Amino acid sequence: MIYRNDAHEDTFRENMRDGEGTVKLTALTQELPSNLRLFSLLTFPVSGSIGYHMHENETEIYYILSGKARVSDDGEMFDLLPGDTMTTANGHSHSVTNTGDCEMKMLACIVKD
């Protein structure tokens, strides 16, 4: 199945997981396999964030495409740049904040365990 760029659906999440600002989620496919909960491009405004939260019975993978991010990985802080990847497995927690001076974009995939 092919999904053209103009067919992707955007949703907007204000204060996502008690984060700051409005994050745009662009669904990259209209049909997900049963073990996949999310496959999206996330666009963060300057200082936008997703608040600290735990994943239960699923694993999330982030891939930074552009901009700068500061993440909490089980409470430990790291800076991420384009090309960096972060994985948050079942029972672990994370957050992400755009720390750059322009939009930050990342690919996010959530796989059910």
XYZ file of N, CA and C in Angstrom:
339
model
N 0.849 -1.174 0.000
C 0.000 0.000 0.000
C 0.889 1.230 0.000
N 0.559 2.200 -0.814
C 1.291 3.455 -0.926
C 0.457 4.566 -0.297
N 1.089 5.393 0.500
C 0.430 6.572 1.084
C 1.214 7.805 0.656
N 0.612 8.590 -0.200
C 1.256 9.802 -0.704
C 1.293 10.876 0.380
N 2.255 11.766 0.264
C 2.462 12.816 1.251
C 1.188 13.614 1.528
N 0.409 13.908 0.496
C -0.805 14.715 0.696
C -1.953 13.928 1.327
N -1.760 12.627 1.537
C -2.810 11.800 2.151
C -2.588 11.587 3.648
N -1.427 12.004 4.156
C -1.142 11.824 5.584
C -2.054 12.715 6.414
N -2.544 12.162 7.501
C -3.445 12.909 8.382
C -2.678 13.470 9.571
N -2.932 14.759 9.864
C -2.322 15.417 11.013
C -3.302 15.504 12.166
N -2.787 15.292 13.373
C -3.538 15.587 14.586
C -2.626 16.465 15.449
N -3.242 17.214 16.331
C -2.494 18.141 17.172
C -2.797 17.832 18.626
N -1.737 17.683 19.425
C -1.890 17.362 20.848
C -1.311 18.496 21.676
N -2.190 19.237 22.338
C -1.759 20.316 23.204
C -1.360 19.752 24.561
N -0.233 20.196 25.075
C 0.273 19.756 26.378
C 0.287 18.226 26.480
N 0.876 17.590 25.486
C 0.914 16.127 25.393
C 1.610 15.525 26.608
N 0.915 14.654 27.294
C 1.441 14.009 28.512
C 1.954 15.056 29.504
N 1.208 16.150 29.639
C 1.565 17.280 30.513
C 2.815 18.013 30.055
N 3.117 17.926 28.766
C 4.238 18.673 28.202
C 3.828 20.099 27.874
N 4.700 20.814 27.167
C 4.477 22.212 26.805
C 4.182 22.343 25.319
N 3.300 23.278 24.980
C 3.026 23.580 23.582
C 2.173 22.529 22.907
N 2.092 22.658 21.584
C 1.282 21.759 20.770
C 2.179 20.964 19.833
N 2.118 19.644 19.934
C 2.898 18.749 19.090
C 2.003 18.270 17.954
N 2.536 18.355 16.718
C 1.799 17.848 15.558
C 2.231 16.415 15.286
N 1.254 15.513 15.170
C 1.515 14.120 14.832
C 0.986 13.879 13.428
N 1.855 13.441 12.542
C 1.471 13.122 11.180
C 1.510 11.615 11.019
N 0.336 10.997 10.893
C 0.254 9.538 10.725
C 0.849 9.181 9.363
N 1.826 8.279 9.347
C 2.516 7.945 8.109
C 1.895 6.778 7.367
N 0.903 6.163 7.972
C 0.135 5.112 7.311
C -1.270 5.134 7.897
N -2.233 4.703 7.110
C -3.618 4.678 7.584
C -3.986 3.328 8.180
N -3.146 2.333 7.947
C -3.397 0.998 8.481
C -2.155 0.527 9.216
N -2.325 0.118 10.466
C -1.214 -0.379 11.262
C -1.410 -1.862 11.542
N -0.331 -2.649 11.545
C -0.455 -4.036 11.974
C -0.915 -4.070 13.431
N -1.470 -5.174 13.863
C -2.065 -5.262 15.203
C -1.059 -5.011 16.328
N 0.233 -5.251 16.095
C 1.225 -5.054 17.153
C 1.869 -3.664 17.107
N 1.394 -2.797 16.230
C 1.942 -1.448 16.110
C 0.868 -0.443 16.510
N 1.181 0.409 17.512
C 0.205 1.390 17.985
C 0.402 2.750 17.333
N 1.641 3.070 16.927
C 1.919 4.386 16.368
C 3.081 4.308 15.399
N 2.946 4.979 14.277
C 4.040 5.195 13.330
C 3.808 6.568 12.743
N 4.466 7.583 13.322
C 4.163 8.970 12.992
C 5.403 9.847 12.974
N 5.269 10.942 12.232
C 6.225 12.034 12.282
C 5.706 13.018 13.320
N 6.534 13.354 14.304
C 6.148 14.320 15.332
C 6.917 15.608 15.094
N 6.199 16.725 15.105
C 6.809 18.035 14.914
C 6.565 18.858 16.164
N 7.656 19.315 16.790
C 7.607 20.072 18.043
C 7.900 21.542 17.764
N 7.114 22.449 18.315
C 7.484 23.860 18.210
C 8.684 24.137 19.116
N 9.277 25.298 18.969
C 10.364 25.699 19.871
C 9.869 25.580 21.311
N 10.629 24.929 22.157
C 10.326 24.669 23.570
C 9.170 23.696 23.791
N 8.628 23.112 22.733
C 7.547 22.140 22.873
C 8.063 20.833 23.452
N 7.179 20.101 24.129
C 7.627 18.865 24.778
C 6.497 17.860 24.935
N 6.908 16.627 25.179
C 6.030 15.563 25.657
C 6.503 15.273 27.070
N 5.588 15.324 28.037
C 5.950 15.153 29.438
C 6.419 13.743 29.770
N 7.027 13.623 30.923
C 7.590 12.369 31.404
C 6.471 11.350 31.635
N 6.624 10.165 31.060
C 5.606 9.122 31.201
C 6.238 7.742 31.029
N 5.529 6.724 31.510
C 5.995 5.341 31.455
C 5.272 4.600 30.331
N 5.979 3.660 29.737
C 5.367 2.771 28.749
C 5.123 1.409 29.393
N 3.901 0.928 29.228
C 3.528 -0.372 29.773
C 3.087 -1.281 28.638
N 3.695 -2.445 28.557
C 3.379 -3.461 27.549
C 3.599 -2.969 26.124
N 4.583 -2.079 25.958
C 4.919 -1.572 24.635
C 6.320 -0.966 24.684
N 6.903 -0.783 23.501
C 8.209 -0.160 23.353
C 8.087 0.975 22.352
N 8.670 2.139 22.690
C 8.654 3.272 21.772
C 10.073 3.547 21.291
N 10.183 3.842 20.000
C 11.461 4.173 19.382
C 11.337 5.558 18.766
N 12.282 6.441 19.104
C 12.380 7.775 18.516
C 13.596 7.817 17.603
N 13.457 8.525 16.480
C 14.581 8.804 15.591
C 14.529 10.286 15.272
N 15.544 11.027 15.669
C 15.554 12.474 15.469
C 15.917 12.776 14.013
N 15.027 13.521 13.349
C 15.235 13.884 11.953
C 15.867 15.257 11.802
N 15.405 16.224 12.610
C 15.939 17.585 12.525
C 15.755 18.291 13.856
N 16.606 19.274 14.107
C 16.520 20.038 15.335
C 17.321 19.396 16.457
N 17.051 19.885 17.670
C 17.750 19.410 18.869
C 16.724 18.994 19.911
N 17.005 17.904 20.604
C 16.091 17.414 21.636
C 16.854 17.145 22.922
N 16.186 17.338 24.030
C 16.695 16.920 25.342
C 15.689 15.909 25.844
N 16.178 14.722 26.188
C 15.296 13.644 26.623
C 15.659 13.203 28.028
N 14.658 12.716 28.716
C 14.871 12.037 29.984
C 14.659 10.553 29.719
N 15.650 9.765 30.016
C 15.593 8.312 29.847
C 15.665 7.713 31.241
N 14.506 7.363 31.794
C 14.418 6.870 33.175
C 15.054 7.863 34.152
N 14.851 9.153 33.892
C 15.321 10.194 34.785
C 16.711 10.733 34.483
N 17.444 10.084 33.592
C 18.769 10.568 33.200
C 18.639 11.403 31.931
N 19.236 12.598 31.911
C 19.071 13.538 30.814
C 20.152 13.352 29.745
N 19.714 13.454 28.467
C 20.605 13.340 27.318
C 20.171 14.338 26.250
N 21.133 14.828 25.475
C 20.841 15.666 24.317
C 20.925 14.798 23.071
N 19.943 14.960 22.177
C 19.908 14.197 20.934
C 19.934 15.143 19.745
N 20.578 14.703 18.667
C 20.696 15.460 17.428
C 20.215 14.594 16.270
N 20.043 15.173 15.078
C 19.603 14.371 13.936
C 20.460 13.118 13.749
N 19.773 12.001 13.542
C 20.434 10.709 13.382
C 20.503 9.891 14.659
N 20.210 10.535 15.820
C 20.212 9.807 17.088
C 18.891 9.078 17.283
N 18.966 7.942 17.967
C 17.800 7.099 18.243
C 17.688 6.864 19.739
N 16.447 6.773 20.222
C 16.188 6.450 21.625
C 15.117 5.362 21.663
N 15.322 4.371 22.510
C 14.336 3.315 22.704
C 13.886 3.307 24.156
N 12.567 3.267 24.368
C 11.997 3.175 25.712
C 11.179 1.891 25.771
N 11.687 0.915 26.501
C 11.069 -0.412 26.566
C 9.983 -0.467 27.637
N 9.260 -1.554 27.645
C 8.208 -1.820 28.626
C 8.712 -1.567 30.045
N 7.946 -0.786 30.809
C 8.286 -0.513 32.192
C 9.254 0.638 32.391
N 9.669 1.271 31.319
C 10.609 2.385 31.414
C 9.898 3.694 31.056
N 10.524 4.816 31.449
C 9.898 6.130 31.294
C 10.800 7.082 30.532
N 10.158 8.080 29.914
C 10.912 9.081 29.169
C 10.090 10.345 28.952
N 10.780 11.391 28.500
C 10.165 12.630 28.035
C 11.060 13.180 26.943
N 10.545 14.152 26.191
C 11.349 14.780 25.139
C 10.957 16.245 25.029
N 11.967 17.111 24.866
C 11.758 18.550 24.742
C 12.591 19.079 23.581
N 11.996 19.942 22.772
C 12.727 20.624 21.716
C 13.553 21.729 22.366
N 14.873 21.621 22.287
C 15.750 22.620 22.893
C 16.410 23.521 21.854
N 16.035 23.363 20.591
C 16.617 24.181 19.539
C 15.853 25.475 19.327
N 16.304 26.253 18.350
C 15.657 27.523 18.033
C 14.771 27.441 16.795
N 14.429 26.213 16.387
C 13.498 25.978 15.285
C 12.714 24.703 15.588
N 11.756 24.369 14.738
C 10.986 23.132 14.944
C 11.931 21.935 15.041
N 11.515 20.940 15.816
C 12.242 19.681 15.910
C 11.319 18.595 15.371
N 11.865 17.734 14.519
C 11.069 16.652 13.942
C 11.705 15.318 14.271
N 10.829 14.369 14.618
C 11.318 13.022 14.890
C 10.291 11.996 14.417
N 10.779 10.844 14.087
C 9.956 9.704 13.739
C 9.704 8.932 15.024
N 8.454 8.534 15.271
C 8.119 7.765 16.471
C 7.358 6.515 16.072
N 7.716 5.408 16.696
C 7.064 4.128 16.455
C 6.828 3.466 17.804
N 5.586 3.045 18.055
C 5.273 2.321 19.281
C 4.819 0.918 18.914
N 5.556 -0.074 19.446
C 5.275 -1.480 19.181
C 4.733 -2.103 20.455
N 3.594 -2.779 20.351
C 3.024 -3.469 21.498
C 3.852 -4.725 21.786
N 4.168 -4.937 23.063
C 4.953 -6.121 23.456
C 4.081 -7.357 23.490
